[in-house]
Coordinates of C-alpha atoms and ligand atoms in Angstrom, one line a residue:
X5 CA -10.2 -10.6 5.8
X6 CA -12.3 -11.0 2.7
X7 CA -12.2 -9.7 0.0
X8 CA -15.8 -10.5 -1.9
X9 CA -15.2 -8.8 -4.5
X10 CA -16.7 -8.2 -8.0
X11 CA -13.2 -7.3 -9.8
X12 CA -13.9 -7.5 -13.8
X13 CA -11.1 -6.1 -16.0
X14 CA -12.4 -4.4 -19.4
X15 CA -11.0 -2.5 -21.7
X16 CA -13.3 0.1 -22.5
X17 CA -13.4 1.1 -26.7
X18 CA -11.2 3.4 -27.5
X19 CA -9.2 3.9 -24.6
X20 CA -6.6 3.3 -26.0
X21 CA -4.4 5.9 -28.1
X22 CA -1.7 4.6 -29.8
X23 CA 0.1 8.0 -29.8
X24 CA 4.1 7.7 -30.4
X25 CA 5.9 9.4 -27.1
X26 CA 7.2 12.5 -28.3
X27 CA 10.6 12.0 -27.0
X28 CA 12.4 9.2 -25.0
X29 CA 13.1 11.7 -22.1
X30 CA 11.1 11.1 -19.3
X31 CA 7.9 11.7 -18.9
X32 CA 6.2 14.7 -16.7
X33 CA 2.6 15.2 -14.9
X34 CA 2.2 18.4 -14.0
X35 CA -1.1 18.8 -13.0
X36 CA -4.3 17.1 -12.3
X37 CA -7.6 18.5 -12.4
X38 CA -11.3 17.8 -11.8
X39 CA -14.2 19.7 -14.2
X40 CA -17.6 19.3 -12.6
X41 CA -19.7 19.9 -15.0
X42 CA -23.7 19.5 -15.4
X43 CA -23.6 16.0 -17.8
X44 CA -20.3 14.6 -16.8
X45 CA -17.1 14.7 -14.3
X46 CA -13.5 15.6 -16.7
X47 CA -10.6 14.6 -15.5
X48 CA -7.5 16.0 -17.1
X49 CA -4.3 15.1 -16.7
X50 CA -1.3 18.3 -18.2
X51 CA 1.9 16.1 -19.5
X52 CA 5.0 16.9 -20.6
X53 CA 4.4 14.4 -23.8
X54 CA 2.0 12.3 -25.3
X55 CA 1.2 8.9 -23.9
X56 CA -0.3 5.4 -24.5
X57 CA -3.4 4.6 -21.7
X58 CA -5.3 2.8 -21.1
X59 CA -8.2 2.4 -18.7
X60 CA -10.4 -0.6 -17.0
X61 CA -13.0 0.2 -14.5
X62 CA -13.5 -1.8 -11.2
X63 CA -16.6 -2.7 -9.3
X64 CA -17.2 -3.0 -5.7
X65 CA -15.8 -0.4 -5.1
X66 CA -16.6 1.7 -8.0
X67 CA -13.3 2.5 -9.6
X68 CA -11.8 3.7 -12.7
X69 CA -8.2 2.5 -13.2
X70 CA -5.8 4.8 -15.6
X71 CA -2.9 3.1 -16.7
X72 CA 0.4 4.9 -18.2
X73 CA 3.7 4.5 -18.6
X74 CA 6.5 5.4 -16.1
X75 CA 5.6 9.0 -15.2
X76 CA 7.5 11.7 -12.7
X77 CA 4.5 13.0 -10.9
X78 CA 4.9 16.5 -10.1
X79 CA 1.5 17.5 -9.3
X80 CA 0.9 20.3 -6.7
X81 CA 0.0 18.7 -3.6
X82 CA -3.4 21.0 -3.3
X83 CA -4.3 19.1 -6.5
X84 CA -8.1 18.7 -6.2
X85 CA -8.5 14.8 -5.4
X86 CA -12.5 15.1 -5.3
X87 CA -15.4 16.2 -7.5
X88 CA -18.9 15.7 -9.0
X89 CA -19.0 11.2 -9.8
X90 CA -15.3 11.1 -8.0
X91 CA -15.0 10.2 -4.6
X92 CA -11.5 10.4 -4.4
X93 CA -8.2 9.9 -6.7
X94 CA -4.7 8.5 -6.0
X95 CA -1.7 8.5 -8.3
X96 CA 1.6 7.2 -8.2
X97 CA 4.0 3.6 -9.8
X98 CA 2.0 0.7 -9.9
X99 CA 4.6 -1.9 -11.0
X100 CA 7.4 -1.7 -13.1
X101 CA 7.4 0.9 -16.0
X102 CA 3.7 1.5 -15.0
X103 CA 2.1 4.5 -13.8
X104 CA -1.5 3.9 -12.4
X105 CA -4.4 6.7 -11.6
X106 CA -7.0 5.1 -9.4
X107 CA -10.6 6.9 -9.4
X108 CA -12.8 6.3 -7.1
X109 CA -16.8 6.9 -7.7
X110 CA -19.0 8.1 -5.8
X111 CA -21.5 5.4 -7.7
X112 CA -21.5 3.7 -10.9
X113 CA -20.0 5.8 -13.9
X114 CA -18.4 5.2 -17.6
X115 CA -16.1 7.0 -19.0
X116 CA -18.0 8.2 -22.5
X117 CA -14.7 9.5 -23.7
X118 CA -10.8 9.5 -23.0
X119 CA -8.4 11.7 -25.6
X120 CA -5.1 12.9 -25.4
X121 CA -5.2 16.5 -27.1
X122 CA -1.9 17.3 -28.2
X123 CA 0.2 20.5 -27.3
X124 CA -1.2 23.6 -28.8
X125 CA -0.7 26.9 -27.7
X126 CA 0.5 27.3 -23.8
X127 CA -0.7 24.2 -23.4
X128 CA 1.1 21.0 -23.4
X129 CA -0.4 17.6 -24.1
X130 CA -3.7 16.4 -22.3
X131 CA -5.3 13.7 -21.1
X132 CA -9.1 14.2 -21.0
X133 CA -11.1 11.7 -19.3
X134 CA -15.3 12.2 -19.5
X135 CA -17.1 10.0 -16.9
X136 CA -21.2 10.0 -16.8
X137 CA -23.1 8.6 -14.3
X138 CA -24.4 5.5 -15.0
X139 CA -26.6 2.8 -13.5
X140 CA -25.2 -0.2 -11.7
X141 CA -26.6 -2.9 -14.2
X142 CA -24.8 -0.4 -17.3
X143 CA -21.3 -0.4 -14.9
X144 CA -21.3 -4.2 -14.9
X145 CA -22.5 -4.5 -18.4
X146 CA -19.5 -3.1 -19.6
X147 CA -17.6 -5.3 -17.4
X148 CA -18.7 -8.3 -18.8
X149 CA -17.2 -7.9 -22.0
X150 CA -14.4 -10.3 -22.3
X151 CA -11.2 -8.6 -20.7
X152 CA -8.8 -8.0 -23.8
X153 CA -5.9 -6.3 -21.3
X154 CA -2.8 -8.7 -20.4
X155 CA -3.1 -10.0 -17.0
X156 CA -1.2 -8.0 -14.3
X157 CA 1.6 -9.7 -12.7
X158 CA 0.9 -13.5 -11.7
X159 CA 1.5 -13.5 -8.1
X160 CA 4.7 -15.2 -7.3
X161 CA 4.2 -19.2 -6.3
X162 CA 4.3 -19.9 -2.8
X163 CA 7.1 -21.9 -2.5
X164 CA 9.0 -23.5 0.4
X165 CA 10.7 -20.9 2.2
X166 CA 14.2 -20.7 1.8
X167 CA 16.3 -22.2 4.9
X168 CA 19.0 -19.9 6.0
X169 CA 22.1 -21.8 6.5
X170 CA 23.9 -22.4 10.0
X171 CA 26.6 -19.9 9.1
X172 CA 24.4 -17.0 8.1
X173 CA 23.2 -14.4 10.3
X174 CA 19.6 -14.0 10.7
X175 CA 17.4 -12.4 8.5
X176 CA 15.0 -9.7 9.2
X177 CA 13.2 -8.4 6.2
X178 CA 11.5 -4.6 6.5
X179 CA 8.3 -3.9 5.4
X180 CA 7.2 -0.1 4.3
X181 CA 4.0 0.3 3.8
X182 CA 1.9 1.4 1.2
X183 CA 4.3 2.8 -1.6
X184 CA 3.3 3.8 -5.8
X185 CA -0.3 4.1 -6.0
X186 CA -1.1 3.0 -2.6
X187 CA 0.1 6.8 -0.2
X188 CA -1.3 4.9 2.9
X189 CA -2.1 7.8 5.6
X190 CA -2.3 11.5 4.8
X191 CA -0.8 13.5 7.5
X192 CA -1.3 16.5 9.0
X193 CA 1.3 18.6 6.7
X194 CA 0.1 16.8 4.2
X195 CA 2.5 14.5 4.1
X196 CA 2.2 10.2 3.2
X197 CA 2.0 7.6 4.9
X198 CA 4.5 5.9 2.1
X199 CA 7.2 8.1 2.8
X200 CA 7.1 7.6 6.8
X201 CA 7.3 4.4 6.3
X202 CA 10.0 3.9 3.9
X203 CA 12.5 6.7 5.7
X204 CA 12.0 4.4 8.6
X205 CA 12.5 1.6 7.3
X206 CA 15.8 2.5 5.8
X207 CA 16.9 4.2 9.7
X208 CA 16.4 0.7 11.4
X209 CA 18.4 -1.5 8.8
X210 CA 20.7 0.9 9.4
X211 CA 20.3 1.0 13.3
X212 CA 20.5 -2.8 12.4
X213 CA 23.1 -3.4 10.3
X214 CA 25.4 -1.0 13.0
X215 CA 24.8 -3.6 15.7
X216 CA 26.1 -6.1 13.3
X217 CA 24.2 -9.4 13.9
X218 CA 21.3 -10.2 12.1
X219 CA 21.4 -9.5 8.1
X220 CA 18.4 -7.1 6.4
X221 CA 16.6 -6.9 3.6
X222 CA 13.4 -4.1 2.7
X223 CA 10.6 -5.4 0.9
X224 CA 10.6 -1.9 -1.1
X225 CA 13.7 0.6 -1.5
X226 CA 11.5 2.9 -3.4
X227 CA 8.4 4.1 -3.6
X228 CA 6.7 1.6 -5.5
X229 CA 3.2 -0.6 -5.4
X230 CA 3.8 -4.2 -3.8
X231 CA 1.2 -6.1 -3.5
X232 CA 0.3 -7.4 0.2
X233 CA 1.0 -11.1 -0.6
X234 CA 4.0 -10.4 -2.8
X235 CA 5.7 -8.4 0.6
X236 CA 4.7 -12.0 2.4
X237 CA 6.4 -13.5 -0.4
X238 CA 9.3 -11.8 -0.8
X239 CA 10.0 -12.5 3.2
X240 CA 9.5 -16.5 2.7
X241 CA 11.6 -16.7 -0.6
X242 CA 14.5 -14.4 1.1
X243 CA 14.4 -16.4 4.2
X244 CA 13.2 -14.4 6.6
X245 CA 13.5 -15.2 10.2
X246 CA 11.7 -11.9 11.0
X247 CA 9.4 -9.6 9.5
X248 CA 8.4 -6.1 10.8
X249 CA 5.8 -4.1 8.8
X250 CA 6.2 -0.3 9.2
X251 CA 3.0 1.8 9.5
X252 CA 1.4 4.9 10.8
X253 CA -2.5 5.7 11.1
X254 CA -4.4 8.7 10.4
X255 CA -7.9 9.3 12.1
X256 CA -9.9 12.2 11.8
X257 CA -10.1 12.7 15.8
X258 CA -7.0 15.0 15.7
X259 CA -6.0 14.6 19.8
X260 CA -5.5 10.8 19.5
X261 CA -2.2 9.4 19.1
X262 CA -0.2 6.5 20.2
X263 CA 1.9 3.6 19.0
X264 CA 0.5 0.0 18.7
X265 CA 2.2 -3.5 17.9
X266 CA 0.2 -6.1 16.3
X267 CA 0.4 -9.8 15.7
X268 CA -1.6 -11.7 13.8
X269 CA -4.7 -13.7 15.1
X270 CA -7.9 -15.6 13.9
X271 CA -9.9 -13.3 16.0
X272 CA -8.9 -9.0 16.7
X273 CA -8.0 -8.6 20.4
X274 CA -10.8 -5.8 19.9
X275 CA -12.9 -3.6 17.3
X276 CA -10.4 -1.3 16.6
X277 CA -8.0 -3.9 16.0
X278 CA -10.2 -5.2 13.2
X279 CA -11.3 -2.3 12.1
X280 CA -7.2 -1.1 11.4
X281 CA -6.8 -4.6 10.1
X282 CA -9.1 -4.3 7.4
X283 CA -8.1 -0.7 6.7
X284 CA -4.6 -1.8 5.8
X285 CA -5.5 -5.0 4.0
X286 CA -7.6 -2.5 1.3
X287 CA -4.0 -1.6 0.4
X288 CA -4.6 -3.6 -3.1
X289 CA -8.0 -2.4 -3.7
X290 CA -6.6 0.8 -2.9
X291 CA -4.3 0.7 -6.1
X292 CA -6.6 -0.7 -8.6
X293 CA -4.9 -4.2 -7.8
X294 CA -6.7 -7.3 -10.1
X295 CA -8.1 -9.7 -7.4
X296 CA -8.3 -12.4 -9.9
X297 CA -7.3 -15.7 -8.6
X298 CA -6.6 -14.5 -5.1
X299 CA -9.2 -16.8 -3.3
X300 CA -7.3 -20.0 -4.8
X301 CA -3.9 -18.5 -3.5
X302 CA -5.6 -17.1 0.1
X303 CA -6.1 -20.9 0.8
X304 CA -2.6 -22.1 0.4
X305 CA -0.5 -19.0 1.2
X306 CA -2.6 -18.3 4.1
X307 CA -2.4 -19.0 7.6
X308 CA -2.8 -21.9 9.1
X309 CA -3.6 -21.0 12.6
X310 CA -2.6 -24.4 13.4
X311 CA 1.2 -23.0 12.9
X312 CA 0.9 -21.8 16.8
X313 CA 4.5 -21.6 16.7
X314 CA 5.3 -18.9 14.6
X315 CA 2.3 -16.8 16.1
X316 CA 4.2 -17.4 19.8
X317 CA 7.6 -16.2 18.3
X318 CA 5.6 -13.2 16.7
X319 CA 4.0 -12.6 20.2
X320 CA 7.3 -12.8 22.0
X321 CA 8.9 -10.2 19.6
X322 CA 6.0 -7.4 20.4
X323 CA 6.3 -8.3 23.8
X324 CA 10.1 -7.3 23.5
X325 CA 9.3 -4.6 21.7
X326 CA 6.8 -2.8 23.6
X327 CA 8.9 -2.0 26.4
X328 CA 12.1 -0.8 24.0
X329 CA 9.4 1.5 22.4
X330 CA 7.6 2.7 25.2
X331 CA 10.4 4.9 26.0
X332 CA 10.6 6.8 23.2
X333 CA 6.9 6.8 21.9
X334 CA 3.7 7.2 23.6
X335 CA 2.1 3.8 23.1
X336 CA -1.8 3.4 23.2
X337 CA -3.3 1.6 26.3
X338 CA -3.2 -1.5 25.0
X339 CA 0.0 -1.6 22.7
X340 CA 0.0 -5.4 22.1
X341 CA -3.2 -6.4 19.8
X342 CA -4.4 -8.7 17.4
X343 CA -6.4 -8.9 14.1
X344 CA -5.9 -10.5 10.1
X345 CA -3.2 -8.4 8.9
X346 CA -2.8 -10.2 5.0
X347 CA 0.7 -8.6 5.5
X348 CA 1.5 -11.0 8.9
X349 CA -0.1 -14.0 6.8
X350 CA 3.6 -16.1 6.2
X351 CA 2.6 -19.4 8.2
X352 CA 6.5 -19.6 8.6
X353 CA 7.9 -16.3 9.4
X354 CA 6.5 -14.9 12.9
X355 CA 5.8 -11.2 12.0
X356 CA 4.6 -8.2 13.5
X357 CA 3.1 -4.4 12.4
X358 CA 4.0 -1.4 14.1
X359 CA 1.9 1.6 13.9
X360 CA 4.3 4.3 14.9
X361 CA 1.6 6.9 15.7
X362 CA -0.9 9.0 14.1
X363 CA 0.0 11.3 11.1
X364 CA -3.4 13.0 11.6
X365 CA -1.4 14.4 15.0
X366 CA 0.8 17.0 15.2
X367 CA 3.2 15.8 17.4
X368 CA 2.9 12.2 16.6
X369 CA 3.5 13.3 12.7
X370 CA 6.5 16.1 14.3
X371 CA 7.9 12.8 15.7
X372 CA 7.8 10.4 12.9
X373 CA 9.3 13.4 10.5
X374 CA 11.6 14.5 12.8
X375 CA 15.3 12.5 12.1
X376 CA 16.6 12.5 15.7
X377 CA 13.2 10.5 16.8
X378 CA 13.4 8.2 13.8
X379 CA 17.3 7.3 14.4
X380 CA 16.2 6.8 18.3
X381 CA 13.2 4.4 17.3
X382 CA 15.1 2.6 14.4
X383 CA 17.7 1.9 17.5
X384 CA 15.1 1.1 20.1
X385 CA 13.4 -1.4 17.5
X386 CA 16.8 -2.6 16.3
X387 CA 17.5 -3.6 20.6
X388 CA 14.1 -5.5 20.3
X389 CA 15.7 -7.4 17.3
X390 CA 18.8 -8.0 19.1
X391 CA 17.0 -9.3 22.5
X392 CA 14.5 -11.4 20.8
X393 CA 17.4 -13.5 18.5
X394 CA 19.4 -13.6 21.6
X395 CA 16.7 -14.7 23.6
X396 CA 16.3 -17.8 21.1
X397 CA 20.3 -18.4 20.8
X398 CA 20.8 -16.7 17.6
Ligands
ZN26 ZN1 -0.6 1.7 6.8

């Protein structure tokens, strides 16, 4: 995976309105729309209240980032996510008491103007965002000016990972993907990726936990944003002896479906492999995620393939696995591959990522939504868990 990427943080003038929130009660979105119009793209955003923002624009891809405070999104899911300079938009927590609105452009664009127009009328408050089309060279002039935001986050230190000691059960930390910002797959029905992921996540700690012999922990509980490296992180500083990363694809071929079990290598088993790899390693870019600093901490986080090991153990799990799921989900033809998931990057805690199926088919997406299939696939993964700790002595 590389990420070689042109990430510049500005703040652009006057982005920031230093409006007081009207009241301490939370905060509402209830609508998010797109104006085409002949000089410009508007966004607006309806809210139950006045906000702070502010915004910083991305290059490589062309993005526009909103930031706002914690907000309750209750936006109608046939929102328009596409128009005139925007390619796409997502929405949802980016970290801690911070909502995050990620535009993406169809090519370089400023925004000339960003007001919130109080309540008047019917209408509650507004945020109006103008974007113009710009050139390239006026997109990263603007960047260049000297970043006056606070620095997201520091990603956490990569530490030694914590040793579990003899008495403790083992520890096998769940990973949902996507989450916040980040929805990961859009099914069929419409529905994410995020929330697959995370319902399943919670049925096999609990499929777990009911055999009784290996501890768990999820890397999210909600749906927030986690960075790719912080979800590595979180497994080496809790002590992971496992980690499983829950997934489920979307493609626009609606017929194919089928599970798939991945390990991480140097080199994907195949294209597709690679090509799924680096679709869920865009995860951060996907949520507007700074990249500052992450080549310095790809070199010492990262693998080192000479750590054969925990690769083998991560090999021997899928291998367990596949049969366990085989019975309950059609698997694709070759259901053990291998490509540079960031996510399976701890050099110390062998790790694999299931794709359940395909959201984008009907009865893939009827499966993974259906809570009879997900407590029989949380129980068939939790006998993989069991058989590969036993297998070791565990
Ligand atoms: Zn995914």
């Amino acid at each position: 995976m590389k990420f070689n990427i042109r990430y510049f943080l500005i703040l652009l003038t006057g982005a920031v309105c230093f409006l007081p929130s009207v009241a301490m009660a939370e905060l509402v979105a209830r609508d998010i729309r797109i104006g085409v119009h002949r000089d410009k793209t508007r966004l607006v955003l309806d809210l139950s209240g006045t906000v702070r923002h502010q915004i910083f624009a991305l290059a490589d891809p062309y993005r526009i980032v909103v930031d706002l405070p914690d907000i309750s999104w209750q936006v109608p899911a046939a929102a328009r996510r596409q128009g005139g300079l925007i390619a796409g938009l997502r929405y949802g927590q980016y970290q801690t008491g911070n909502a995050r609105v990620v535009l993406d452009l169809t090519g370089p664009g400023l925004v000339v103007k960003s007001v919130i127009i109080p309540a008047s009328g019917n209408h509650g408050p507004r945020l109006v965002i103008d974007i113009k089309r710009s050139t390239r060279q006026a997109f990263l002039a603007k960047l260049r000016l000297p970043p006056k935001q606070p620095r997201p986050a520091p990603a956490p230190p990569v530490t030694a990972k914590t040793k579990r000691t003899p008495s403790q059960k083992p520890l096998v930390v769940i990973d949902p993907g996507h989450g916040g910002v980040d929805p990961g797959a859009i099914g069929i029905s419409g529905i994410f990726e995020k929330r697959v992921s995370l319902g399943m996540a919670r049925q096999v700690r609990k499929a777990i936990l009911k055999r009784g012999r290996q501890r768990v922990r999820l890397t999210r509980v909600r749906d927030s944003f986690i960075p790719l490296r912080r979800r590595v992180a979180i497994a080496r500083s809790a002590g992971a002896d496992l980690f499983i990363s829950i997934h489920a694809d979307s493609i626009a071929n609606r017929r194919v479906r089928g599970g798939g079990i991945y390990t991480l290598s140097e080199n994907a088993s195949d294209k597709e492999a690679a090509a799924l790899a680096a679709k869920e390693n865009r995860a951060d870019l996907i949520a507007g995620l700074n990249l500052k600093g992450h080549d310095d901490e790809v070199t010492s986080i990262l693998i080192d393939l000479t750590q054969r090991e925990t690769m083998n153990y991560s090999a021997n799990f899928a291998t367990t696995l596949v049969p366990e799921l085989r019975q309950l989900i059609h698997m694709r033809r070759k259901p053990h591959r291998f490509a540079g998931f960031v996510v399976l990057k701890a050099p110390d805690v062998p790790s694999v990522l299931i794709e359940l199926g395909y959201l984008s088919n009907r009865q893939d997406e009827r499966m993974l939504t259906s809570p009879k299939s997900r407590a029989a696939i949380a129980a068939a993964i939790a006998r993989a868990v069991d058989n590969y700790f036993k297998a070791q002595k565990l």
